[in-house]
PDB file of C-alpha atoms in Angstrom:
ATOM      1  CA  MET A   1      -0.231   0.029  -0.187  1.00  0.00           C
ATOM      2  CA  ILE A   2       1.399   3.499  -1.134  1.00  0.00           C
ATOM      3  CA  GLU A   3       1.799   5.798   1.787  1.00  0.00           C
ATOM      4  CA  ASP A   4      -1.041   8.425   1.530  1.00  0.00           C
ATOM      5  CA  ILE A   5       1.191  11.196   1.060  1.00  0.00           C
ATOM      6  CA  LYS A   6       2.963   9.514  -1.467  1.00  0.00           C
ATOM      7  CA  LYS A   7       0.293   8.825  -3.186  1.00  0.00           C
ATOM      8  CA  PRO A   8      -1.016  11.077  -6.359  1.00  0.00           C
ATOM      9  CA  ARG A   9      -3.326  14.352  -5.118  1.00  0.00           C
ATOM     10  CA  GLY A  10      -6.504  13.435  -7.114  1.00  0.00           C
ATOM     11  CA  ILE A  11      -6.007   9.382  -5.559  1.00  0.00           C
ATOM     12  CA  ARG A  12      -5.742  11.256  -1.776  1.00  0.00           C
ATOM     13  CA  ASN A  13      -9.270  13.553  -2.337  1.00  0.00           C
ATOM     14  CA  HIS A  14     -10.424  10.635  -3.757  1.00  0.00           C
ATOM     15  CA  ASN A  15     -10.806  13.106  -6.540  1.00  0.00           C
ATOM     16  CA  PRO A  16      -9.399  11.025  -9.272  1.00  0.00           C
ATOM     17  CA  GLY A  17     -10.663  13.159 -12.303  1.00  0.00           C
ATOM     18  CA  ASN A  18      -9.110  16.081 -10.591  1.00  0.00           C
ATOM     19  CA  ILE A  19     -12.118  17.896 -10.513  1.00  0.00           C
ATOM     20  CA  ARG A  20     -12.156  21.605  -8.743  1.00  0.00           C
ATOM     21  CA  TRP A  21     -14.289  22.999  -6.691  1.00  0.00           C
ATOM     22  CA  GLY A  22     -17.874  24.610  -7.691  1.00  0.00           C
ATOM     23  CA  ASP A  23     -20.504  22.193  -7.695  1.00  0.00           C
ATOM     24  CA  ASN A  24     -21.999  20.524  -4.704  1.00  0.00           C
ATOM     25  CA  TRP A  25     -21.131  17.072  -5.436  1.00  0.00           C
ATOM     26  CA  LEU A  26     -22.584  14.251  -3.540  1.00  0.00           C
ATOM     27  CA  GLY A  27     -20.051  12.893  -0.884  1.00  0.00           C
ATOM     28  CA  LEU A  28     -17.980  15.740  -0.491  1.00  0.00           C
ATOM     29  CA  ASP A  29     -15.699  15.605   2.537  1.00  0.00           C
ATOM     30  CA  ASP A  30     -16.859  18.725   4.852  1.00  0.00           C
ATOM     31  CA  LYS A  31     -13.716  19.685   5.675  1.00  0.00           C
ATOM     32  CA  GLY A  32     -12.919  19.453   2.083  1.00  0.00           C
ATOM     33  CA  ARG A  33     -11.307  22.894   1.481  1.00  0.00           C
ATOM     34  CA  ALA A  34      -8.845  23.215   4.278  1.00  0.00           C
ATOM     35  CA  LYS A  35      -7.498  19.929   2.941  1.00  0.00           C
ATOM     36  CA  ASP A  36      -7.250  21.357  -0.568  1.00  0.00           C
ATOM     37  CA  PRO A  37      -8.572  24.313  -2.035  1.00  0.00           C
ATOM     38  CA  ALA A  38      -8.362  23.939  -5.421  1.00  0.00           C
ATOM     39  CA  PHE A  39      -9.849  20.240  -5.852  1.00  0.00           C
ATOM     40  CA  CYS A  40     -12.682  18.841  -4.401  1.00  0.00           C
ATOM     41  CA  VAL A  41     -12.284  16.249  -1.572  1.00  0.00           C
ATOM     42  CA  PHE A  42     -14.496  13.254  -1.171  1.00  0.00           C
ATOM     43  CA  THR A  43     -15.212  10.948   1.656  1.00  0.00           C
ATOM     44  CA  ALA A  44     -14.570   7.858  -0.876  1.00  0.00           C
ATOM     45  CA  PRO A  45     -13.376   7.708  -3.847  1.00  0.00           C
ATOM     46  CA  VAL A  46     -16.722   6.238  -5.520  1.00  0.00           C
ATOM     47  CA  TYR A  47     -18.170   9.797  -5.497  1.00  0.00           C
ATOM     48  CA  GLY A  48     -15.067  10.814  -7.207  1.00  0.00           C
ATOM     49  CA  ILE A  49     -15.745   8.275  -9.959  1.00  0.00           C
ATOM     50  CA  ARG A  50     -18.932   9.550  -9.746  1.00  0.00           C
ATOM     51  CA  ALA A  51     -18.742  12.918 -10.429  1.00  0.00           C
ATOM     52  CA  LEU A  52     -16.056  12.187 -13.030  1.00  0.00           C
ATOM     53  CA  ALA A  53     -18.808  10.024 -15.103  1.00  0.00           C
ATOM     54  CA  LYS A  54     -21.493  12.923 -14.576  1.00  0.00           C
ATOM     55  CA  VAL A  55     -19.133  15.609 -15.663  1.00  0.00           C
ATOM     56  CA  LEU A  56     -17.985  13.562 -18.803  1.00  0.00           C
ATOM     57  CA  ILE A  57     -21.821  12.080 -19.663  1.00  0.00           C
ATOM     58  CA  ASN A  58     -23.160  16.089 -19.257  1.00  0.00           C
ATOM     59  CA  TYR A  59     -20.198  17.116 -21.314  1.00  0.00           C
ATOM     60  CA  LYS A  60     -22.576  14.927 -24.429  1.00  0.00           C
ATOM     61  CA  LYS A  61     -26.419  15.742 -23.222  1.00  0.00           C
ATOM     62  CA  ILE A  62     -25.593  19.209 -22.275  1.00  0.00           C
ATOM     63  CA  HIS A  63     -23.002  20.247 -24.698  1.00  0.00           C
ATOM     64  CA  GLY A  64     -23.129  17.896 -27.310  1.00  0.00           C
ATOM     65  CA  LEU A  65     -19.564  16.828 -27.378  1.00  0.00           C
ATOM     66  CA  LYS A  66     -18.958  13.646 -28.863  1.00  0.00           C
ATOM     67  CA  THR A  67     -15.722  13.365 -29.827  1.00  0.00           C
ATOM     68  CA  VAL A  68     -12.258  12.503 -27.357  1.00  0.00           C
ATOM     69  CA  ARG A  69     -10.910  15.071 -29.121  1.00  0.00           C
ATOM     70  CA  GLN A  70     -14.151  17.684 -27.801  1.00  0.00           C
ATOM     71  CA  ILE A  71     -14.750  16.113 -24.611  1.00  0.00           C
ATOM     72  CA  ILE A  72     -10.964  15.993 -23.560  1.00  0.00           C
ATOM     73  CA  SER A  73     -10.554  19.900 -24.979  1.00  0.00           C
ATOM     74  CA  ARG A  74     -12.658  20.742 -22.649  1.00  0.00           C
ATOM     75  CA  TYR A  75     -12.089  18.582 -20.065  1.00  0.00           C
ATOM     76  CA  ALA A  76      -8.686  19.214 -19.897  1.00  0.00           C
ATOM     77  CA  PRO A  77      -7.599  22.551 -21.425  1.00  0.00           C
ATOM     78  CA  PRO A  78      -4.918  23.427 -23.619  1.00  0.00           C
ATOM     79  CA  ASN A  79      -3.839  25.961 -20.456  1.00  0.00           C
ATOM     80  CA  GLU A  80      -3.612  23.343 -17.341  1.00  0.00           C
ATOM     81  CA  ASN A  81      -2.602  20.657 -19.977  1.00  0.00           C
ATOM     82  CA  GLN A  82      -0.570  18.613 -22.787  1.00  0.00           C
ATOM     83  CA  THR A  83      -4.476  18.713 -23.993  1.00  0.00           C
ATOM     84  CA  ALA A  84      -3.089  16.956 -27.267  1.00  0.00           C
ATOM     85  CA  ALA A  85      -1.157  14.556 -25.743  1.00  0.00           C
ATOM     86  CA  TYR A  86      -4.208  14.145 -23.394  1.00  0.00           C
ATOM     87  CA  VAL A  87      -6.804  13.137 -26.856  1.00  0.00           C
ATOM     88  CA  GLN A  88      -3.938  10.957 -28.324  1.00  0.00           C
ATOM     89  CA  SER A  89      -3.758   8.598 -25.225  1.00  0.00           C
ATOM     90  CA  VAL A  90      -7.681   8.439 -24.642  1.00  0.00           C
ATOM     91  CA  ALA A  91      -7.883   7.725 -27.714  1.00  0.00           C
ATOM     92  CA  GLN A  92      -5.755   5.281 -28.511  1.00  0.00           C
ATOM     93  CA  GLN A  93      -7.185   3.840 -24.754  1.00  0.00           C
ATOM     94  CA  LEU A  94     -10.897   3.556 -26.346  1.00  0.00           C
ATOM     95  CA  GLY A  95      -9.123   2.224 -29.708  1.00  0.00           C
ATOM     96  CA  VAL A  96     -10.549   4.755 -31.692  1.00  0.00           C
ATOM     97  CA  TYR A  97      -9.324   8.179 -33.358  1.00  0.00           C
ATOM     98  CA  PRO A  98     -10.055  11.329 -31.849  1.00  0.00           C
ATOM     99  CA  ASP A  99     -12.671  13.010 -34.020  1.00  0.00           C
ATOM    100  CA  THR A 100     -14.203   9.445 -34.035  1.00  0.00           C
ATOM    101  CA  VAL A 101     -17.687  10.259 -32.356  1.00  0.00           C
ATOM    102  CA  ILE A 102     -18.536   7.737 -29.218  1.00  0.00           C
ATOM    103  CA  ASP A 103     -21.403   7.513 -26.993  1.00  0.00           C
ATOM    104  CA  ILE A 104     -19.816   8.289 -23.996  1.00  0.00           C
ATOM    105  CA  GLU A 105     -23.109   7.266 -22.240  1.00  0.00           C
ATOM    106  CA  GLU A 106     -22.321   3.141 -23.520  1.00  0.00           C
ATOM    107  CA  CYS A 107     -21.603   1.584 -19.948  1.00  0.00           C
ATOM    108  CA  GLY A 108     -18.125   0.001 -21.793  1.00  0.00           C
ATOM    109  CA  VAL A 109     -17.202   2.783 -23.567  1.00  0.00           C
ATOM    110  CA  LEU A 110     -17.309   5.258 -20.400  1.00  0.00           C
ATOM    111  CA  MET A 111     -15.123   2.674 -18.424  1.00  0.00           C
ATOM    112  CA  VAL A 112     -12.593   2.700 -20.595  1.00  0.00           C
ATOM    113  CA  PHE A 113     -12.651   6.713 -20.856  1.00  0.00           C
ATOM    114  CA  ILE A 114     -12.877   6.998 -16.995  1.00  0.00           C
ATOM    115  CA  LYS A 115      -9.889   4.374 -16.644  1.00  0.00           C
ATOM    116  CA  ALA A 116      -7.729   6.577 -19.044  1.00  0.00           C
ATOM    117  CA  VAL A 117      -8.647   9.995 -17.168  1.00  0.00           C
ATOM    118  CA  ILE A 118      -7.729   7.972 -14.424  1.00  0.00           C
ATOM    119  CA  ARG A 119      -4.504   7.249 -15.518  1.00  0.00           C
ATOM    120  CA  MET A 120      -3.754  10.492 -16.729  1.00  0.00           C
ATOM    121  CA  GLU A 121      -4.858  12.460 -14.286  1.00  0.00           C
ATOM    122  CA  ASN A 122      -2.599   9.930 -11.154  1.00  0.00           C
ATOM    123  CA  GLY A 123      -0.352   8.456 -13.596  1.00  0.00           C
ATOM    124  CA  ILE A 124      -2.062   5.567 -12.266  1.00  0.00           C
ATOM    125  CA  GLN A 125      -5.554   3.525 -12.355  1.00  0.00           C
ATOM    126  CA  PRO A 126      -5.953   1.786  -9.049  1.00  0.00           C
ATOM    127  CA  TYR A 127      -9.647   0.992  -8.846  1.00  0.00           C
ATOM    128  CA  SER A 128     -11.113  -1.877  -9.776  1.00  0.00           C
ATOM    129  CA  ASN A 129     -13.601  -2.700 -12.019  1.00  0.00           C
ATOM    130  CA  GLN A 130     -16.180  -2.774  -9.186  1.00  0.00           C
ATOM    131  CA  GLU A 131     -15.165   0.325  -7.660  1.00  0.00           C
ATOM    132  CA  LEU A 132     -15.857   2.170 -11.255  1.00  0.00           C
ATOM    133  CA  LEU A 133     -18.841   0.467 -12.074  1.00  0.00           C
ATOM    134  CA  LYS A 134     -20.303   1.237  -8.971  1.00  0.00           C
ATOM    135  CA  GLY A 135     -19.577   5.099  -9.622  1.00  0.00           C
ATOM    136  CA  ILE A 136     -20.768   4.885 -13.228  1.00  0.00           C
ATOM    137  CA  GLU A 137     -23.890   3.610 -11.769  1.00  0.00           C
ATOM    138  CA  MET A 138     -24.754   5.783  -9.269  1.00  0.00           C
ATOM    139  CA  ALA A 139     -24.088   8.549 -11.906  1.00  0.00           C
ATOM    140  CA  ARG A 140     -27.142   7.495 -13.597  1.00  0.00           C
TER     141      ARG A 140
END
């Protein structure tokens, strides 16, 4: 087991998508802002996974984003990230081209997409498929 202090920020915060403070997410830690003023802190990983799934699903439902390039360009903008590399990594893990239309709401696509985002944000993807599926199911 990795010592907590050595874990990536997103894993320590139970926020593997590194979602910034803003929305009043289910499962937020009451003392989270004191622990990390920039990024949400959740009480358990399933709540951070749920929030990530909701964000990605809403990118389709609310903003009409349908490709890896569109979704990642909004999620990880170039002013904060190496967006082009992020897009390539996620597309490769999905086995699609960056501009291929995908259905982010399809469970298999969403699962791979979330795993890819977690890996990009944290350098590791430590969650079991069961943990990820629970978060995804909670997002629906």
